[in-house]
Coordinates of C-alpha atoms in Angstrom, one line a residue:
X18 CA 38.8 0.8 4.4
X19 CA 40.5 3.8 2.6
X20 CA 42.7 1.3 0.7
X21 CA 39.7 -0.7 -0.4
X22 CA 38.0 2.4 -1.7
X23 CA 41.1 3.6 -3.5
X24 CA 41.5 0.2 -5.1
X25 CA 37.8 -0.3 -6.1
X26 CA 36.8 3.1 -7.3
X27 CA 38.9 2.9 -10.5
X28 CA 37.1 -0.5 -11.2
X29 CA 33.7 1.1 -10.8
X30 CA 34.7 4.1 -13.0
X31 CA 35.8 1.7 -15.8
X32 CA 32.5 -0.1 -15.5
X33 CA 30.6 3.2 -15.7
X34 CA 32.6 4.2 -18.8
X35 CA 32.0 0.9 -20.5
X36 CA 28.3 1.0 -19.8
X37 CA 28.1 4.6 -21.0
X38 CA 29.6 3.6 -24.3
X39 CA 27.0 0.8 -24.7
X40 CA 24.1 3.1 -23.8
X41 CA 25.3 5.9 -26.1
X42 CA 25.4 3.4 -28.9
X43 CA 21.8 2.5 -28.2
X44 CA 20.8 6.1 -27.8
X45 CA 22.1 6.9 -31.3
X46 CA 19.7 4.3 -32.7
X47 CA 16.7 5.1 -30.5
X48 CA 16.9 8.9 -29.9
X49 CA 13.9 9.6 -32.1
X50 CA 11.7 7.4 -29.9
X51 CA 12.9 9.0 -26.7
X52 CA 12.5 12.5 -28.1
X53 CA 9.0 11.7 -29.3
X54 CA 8.1 10.4 -25.9
X55 CA 9.5 13.4 -24.1
X56 CA 7.7 15.8 -26.4
X57 CA 4.5 14.0 -25.9
X58 CA 4.8 14.6 -22.1
X59 CA 4.7 18.3 -22.8
X60 CA 1.7 17.8 -25.2
X61 CA -0.1 15.9 -22.4
X62 CA 0.6 18.7 -20.0
X63 CA -0.6 21.3 -22.5
X64 CA -3.9 19.3 -23.0
X65 CA -4.3 19.1 -19.2
X66 CA -3.8 22.9 -18.9
X67 CA -6.2 23.6 -21.8
X68 CA -9.1 21.6 -20.2
X69 CA -8.7 23.8 -17.1
X70 CA -10.1 26.7 -19.1
X71 CA -13.2 24.6 -19.7
X72 CA -13.6 23.5 -16.1
X73 CA -16.8 24.6 -14.3
X74 CA -16.9 24.1 -10.5
X75 CA -19.9 22.5 -9.0
X76 CA -21.1 20.3 -6.2
X77 CA -18.9 17.3 -5.5
X78 CA -20.3 14.2 -7.1
X79 CA -21.5 11.3 -5.0
X80 CA -18.6 8.9 -4.7
X81 CA -18.2 5.5 -3.0
X82 CA -14.6 6.1 -2.1
X83 CA -15.4 9.4 -0.5
X84 CA -18.0 7.6 1.6
X85 CA -15.6 4.9 2.9
X86 CA -12.3 6.9 3.1
X87 CA -12.3 9.9 5.5
X88 CA -11.0 13.2 4.1
X89 CA -7.4 13.8 4.9
X90 CA -7.7 17.6 4.7
X91 CA -5.6 20.3 3.2
X92 CA -2.7 19.9 5.7
X93 CA -2.2 16.2 4.8
X94 CA -2.7 16.5 1.0
X95 CA 1.1 16.2 0.6
X96 CA 1.0 12.5 1.6
X97 CA 0.0 11.2 -1.8
X98 CA 2.5 13.5 -3.6
X99 CA 5.3 12.3 -1.2
X100 CA 4.6 8.7 -2.0
X101 CA 4.4 9.4 -5.7
X102 CA 7.8 11.1 -5.5
X103 CA 9.3 8.1 -3.8
X104 CA 7.9 5.7 -6.4
X105 CA 9.1 8.0 -9.3
X106 CA 12.6 8.5 -7.9
X107 CA 13.0 4.8 -7.0
X108 CA 12.1 3.7 -10.6
X109 CA 14.5 6.3 -12.1
X110 CA 17.4 5.0 -9.9
X111 CA 16.5 1.4 -10.7
X112 CA 16.6 2.1 -14.4
X113 CA 20.2 3.3 -14.0
X114 CA 21.3 0.2 -12.2
X115 CA 23.3 -1.2 -15.2
X116 CA 25.9 1.5 -14.6
X117 CA 26.6 0.3 -11.1
X118 CA 25.6 -3.4 -10.7
X119 CA 26.8 -6.6 -12.2
X120 CA 23.4 -8.3 -12.3
X121 CA 22.1 -6.2 -15.2
X122 CA 19.1 -7.5 -17.0
X123 CA 18.1 -4.3 -18.8
X124 CA 19.5 -1.5 -21.0
X125 CA 18.5 1.9 -19.6
X126 CA 17.8 3.5 -23.0
X127 CA 15.5 0.6 -24.1
X128 CA 13.6 0.5 -20.8
X129 CA 12.8 4.2 -21.1
X130 CA 11.7 3.8 -24.7
X131 CA 9.3 1.1 -23.6
X132 CA 8.1 3.2 -20.6
X133 CA 7.5 6.3 -22.7
X134 CA 5.5 4.1 -25.1
X135 CA 3.3 2.9 -22.2
X136 CA 2.8 6.5 -21.1
X137 CA 2.1 8.0 -24.5
X138 CA -0.7 5.5 -25.3
X139 CA -2.3 5.8 -21.9
X140 CA -2.1 9.6 -22.0
X141 CA -3.7 9.7 -25.5
X142 CA -6.7 7.8 -24.0
X143 CA -6.7 10.1 -21.0
X144 CA -6.8 13.2 -23.2
X145 CA -9.7 11.9 -25.2
X146 CA -11.5 11.0 -22.0
X147 CA -11.3 14.2 -20.0
X148 CA -12.0 16.4 -23.1
X149 CA -15.2 14.3 -23.7
X150 CA -16.7 15.2 -20.3
X151 CA -15.5 17.7 -17.7
X152 CA -16.4 16.7 -14.1
X153 CA -16.5 19.3 -11.3
X154 CA -13.1 18.8 -9.5
X155 CA -13.3 17.4 -6.0
X156 CA -9.9 18.9 -5.0
X157 CA -10.0 21.9 -2.6
X158 CA -8.9 24.5 -5.1
X159 CA -11.3 23.2 -7.7
X160 CA -14.5 23.7 -5.7
X161 CA -17.1 26.4 -5.9
X162 CA -15.9 29.7 -4.4
X163 CA -12.2 29.0 -5.1
X164 CA -10.4 31.6 -7.3
X165 CA -8.4 28.8 -8.9
X166 CA -11.3 26.7 -10.0
X167 CA -11.7 28.6 -13.2
X168 CA -9.1 30.2 -15.4
X169 CA -9.8 33.5 -17.2
X170 CA -9.6 33.4 -21.0
X171 CA -5.9 33.4 -22.1
X172 CA -4.6 36.7 -23.3
X173 CA -2.2 35.1 -25.7
X174 CA -1.1 31.8 -27.2
X175 CA 2.2 32.0 -25.2
X176 CA 0.2 31.9 -22.0
X177 CA -1.3 28.6 -23.0
X178 CA 1.9 27.1 -24.4
X179 CA 3.9 27.9 -21.2
X180 CA 1.3 26.0 -19.1
X181 CA 1.8 28.6 -16.3
X182 CA 4.5 26.2 -15.1
X183 CA 4.7 25.1 -12.3
X184 CA 1.6 26.7 -10.9
X185 CA -0.6 25.5 -13.7
X186 CA 0.6 21.9 -13.2
X187 CA 0.0 21.9 -9.4
X188 CA -3.4 23.7 -9.4
X189 CA -5.0 22.2 -12.5
X190 CA -8.7 21.3 -12.7
X191 CA -10.8 19.3 -15.1
X192 CA -8.3 16.6 -16.2
X193 CA -9.9 14.0 -14.0
X194 CA -10.7 10.7 -15.8
X195 CA -8.3 9.1 -15.4
X196 CA -5.6 9.8 -12.9
X197 CA -2.2 10.8 -14.3
X198 CA -0.4 9.9 -11.1
X199 CA -1.8 6.4 -11.3
X200 CA -0.7 6.1 -15.0
X201 CA 2.9 6.8 -14.0
X202 CA 2.7 4.6 -10.8
X203 CA 1.2 1.6 -12.6
X204 CA 3.6 1.9 -15.6
X205 CA 6.6 1.9 -13.2
X206 CA 5.3 -0.9 -11.1
X207 CA 4.4 -3.1 -14.1
X208 CA 7.8 -2.4 -15.7
X209 CA 9.7 -3.5 -12.6
X210 CA 7.4 -6.5 -12.2
X211 CA 8.5 -7.7 -15.7
X212 CA 12.1 -6.7 -15.7
X213 CA 13.1 -6.4 -12.1
X214 CA 14.8 -9.2 -10.1
X215 CA 13.7 -8.8 -6.5
X216 CA 10.5 -10.5 -5.6
X217 CA 10.1 -8.7 -2.3
X218 CA 10.4 -5.3 -4.1
X219 CA 7.8 -6.3 -6.7
X220 CA 5.3 -7.2 -3.9
X221 CA 6.1 -4.0 -2.1
X222 CA 5.6 -2.0 -5.3
X223 CA 2.1 -3.3 -5.8
X224 CA 1.2 -2.6 -2.2
X225 CA 2.5 1.0 -2.7
X226 CA 0.4 1.3 -5.8
X227 CA -2.7 0.4 -3.8
X228 CA -1.8 2.8 -1.0
X229 CA -1.2 5.5 -3.6
X230 CA -4.7 4.9 -5.0
X231 CA -6.3 5.2 -1.5
X232 CA -4.3 8.3 -0.6
X233 CA -5.4 10.1 -3.9
X234 CA -9.0 9.4 -3.1
X235 CA -8.7 10.4 0.6
X236 CA -6.9 13.6 -0.5
X237 CA -10.0 14.3 -2.7
X238 CA -7.7 14.8 -5.7
X239 CA -9.6 12.4 -7.9
X240 CA -12.9 10.5 -7.8
X241 CA -12.8 6.8 -7.3
X242 CA -13.8 6.2 -10.9
X243 CA -10.6 8.0 -12.0
X244 CA -8.5 5.4 -10.1
X245 CA -10.5 2.4 -11.2
X246 CA -10.3 3.4 -14.8
X247 CA -6.6 3.9 -14.5
X248 CA -6.0 0.5 -13.1
X249 CA -7.6 -1.5 -15.9
X250 CA -6.7 0.9 -18.7
X251 CA -3.0 1.1 -18.0
X252 CA -2.7 -2.7 -17.6
X253 CA -4.6 -3.2 -20.9
X254 CA -2.4 -0.7 -22.6
X255 CA 0.8 -2.4 -21.3
X256 CA -0.5 -5.7 -22.6
X257 CA -1.3 -4.2 -26.0
X258 CA 2.1 -2.4 -26.3
X259 CA 4.0 -5.5 -25.2
X260 CA 2.3 -7.5 -27.9
X261 CA 3.1 -5.0 -30.6
X262 CA 6.7 -4.2 -29.8
X263 CA 9.6 -6.7 -29.8
X264 CA 10.6 -8.1 -26.4
X265 CA 13.5 -6.4 -24.7
X266 CA 16.6 -8.5 -24.4
X267 CA 17.6 -10.1 -21.1
X268 CA 21.3 -9.3 -20.7
X269 CA 21.8 -11.0 -17.4
X270 CA 25.2 -12.7 -17.0
X271 CA 23.9 -15.6 -14.9
X272 CA 24.3 -13.8 -11.6
X273 CA 21.2 -13.0 -9.5
X274 CA 23.1 -11.2 -6.7
X275 CA 24.0 -7.6 -7.5
X276 CA 27.4 -6.3 -6.5
X277 CA 28.2 -2.6 -6.5
X278 CA 31.8 -3.3 -7.5
X279 CA 33.2 -6.0 -9.9
X280 CA 34.0 -9.2 -8.2
X281 CA 36.7 -10.0 -10.8
X282 CA 38.1 -7.0 -12.6
X283 CA 39.5 -9.1 -15.5
X284 CA 36.3 -11.1 -16.1
X285 CA 33.9 -8.2 -15.7
X286 CA 35.9 -5.8 -17.8
X287 CA 36.2 -8.4 -20.6
X288 CA 32.4 -8.9 -20.6
X289 CA 31.9 -5.1 -20.9
X290 CA 34.4 -4.8 -23.7
X291 CA 33.0 -7.8 -25.5
X292 CA 29.5 -6.4 -25.2
X293 CA 30.7 -3.0 -26.5
X294 CA 32.4 -4.5 -29.5
X295 CA 29.2 -6.3 -30.4
X296 CA 27.5 -3.0 -30.6
X297 CA 30.3 -1.4 -32.6
X298 CA 30.2 -4.3 -35.1
X299 CA 26.5 -3.8 -35.7
X300 CA 25.3 -7.0 -34.0
X301 CA 23.0 -5.1 -31.7
X302 CA 20.4 -4.3 -34.4
X303 CA 18.1 -7.0 -33.1
X304 CA 17.6 -5.2 -29.8
X305 CA 16.7 -1.8 -30.9
X306 CA 13.1 -0.6 -30.3

């Protein structure tokens, strides 16, 4: 076993280096798109923090999901966050799979450009929606009598711009319609549905998205309408974006079974070198975002 590791680790390292060269080339062409998407994540957080100043606690609204799903309680509120963290981290790891697996259908940079486009459009609609009408938050810290339900007027612009991170993100109120957690969840699941290769994982991902929806309602973090609106809005946004942006290239090499290490060092290295030279010669212009 030690001999196998000593022999194969250099192969894996060469593959990671070759893939890094390709991704850096793509990054040099698409960094503006990535940067704009990342900046918009901050702007979305800023808008969500701003609406907290407008939030006014009140009686919890009548909700069908609350009627059918028992309240989990404060001590089990972590369940939805735990599942969301699993979904988020799993997607990030999958997006990095070209660095380690031979069955590589995607480019990491291009996948994240597309994901950030989905997120930005969905979040623009979300900001317009929750600033249009502020509902009384159903979460425990947003209810009447809680000191966190209302924010005192900001003393300076810096206080607003810093978003009181991370406290302001965890204990926000007012940004209800529609659920930000479901935006990320559905974007990740839809992206894997389109560009992933494992059918069982796709099916499991959709099941987890449904479970995540139910846990959010049972945790009283959102009303049922927030979840329902997220489901159809994100899917329509993804359909719209996919029709406006060029399709991402399928870079599969004919293998559907991933292998952590190259099966043939000569063949696999030559493929990576050939692909890298295509980028360097400018023939990759057709796959930029």
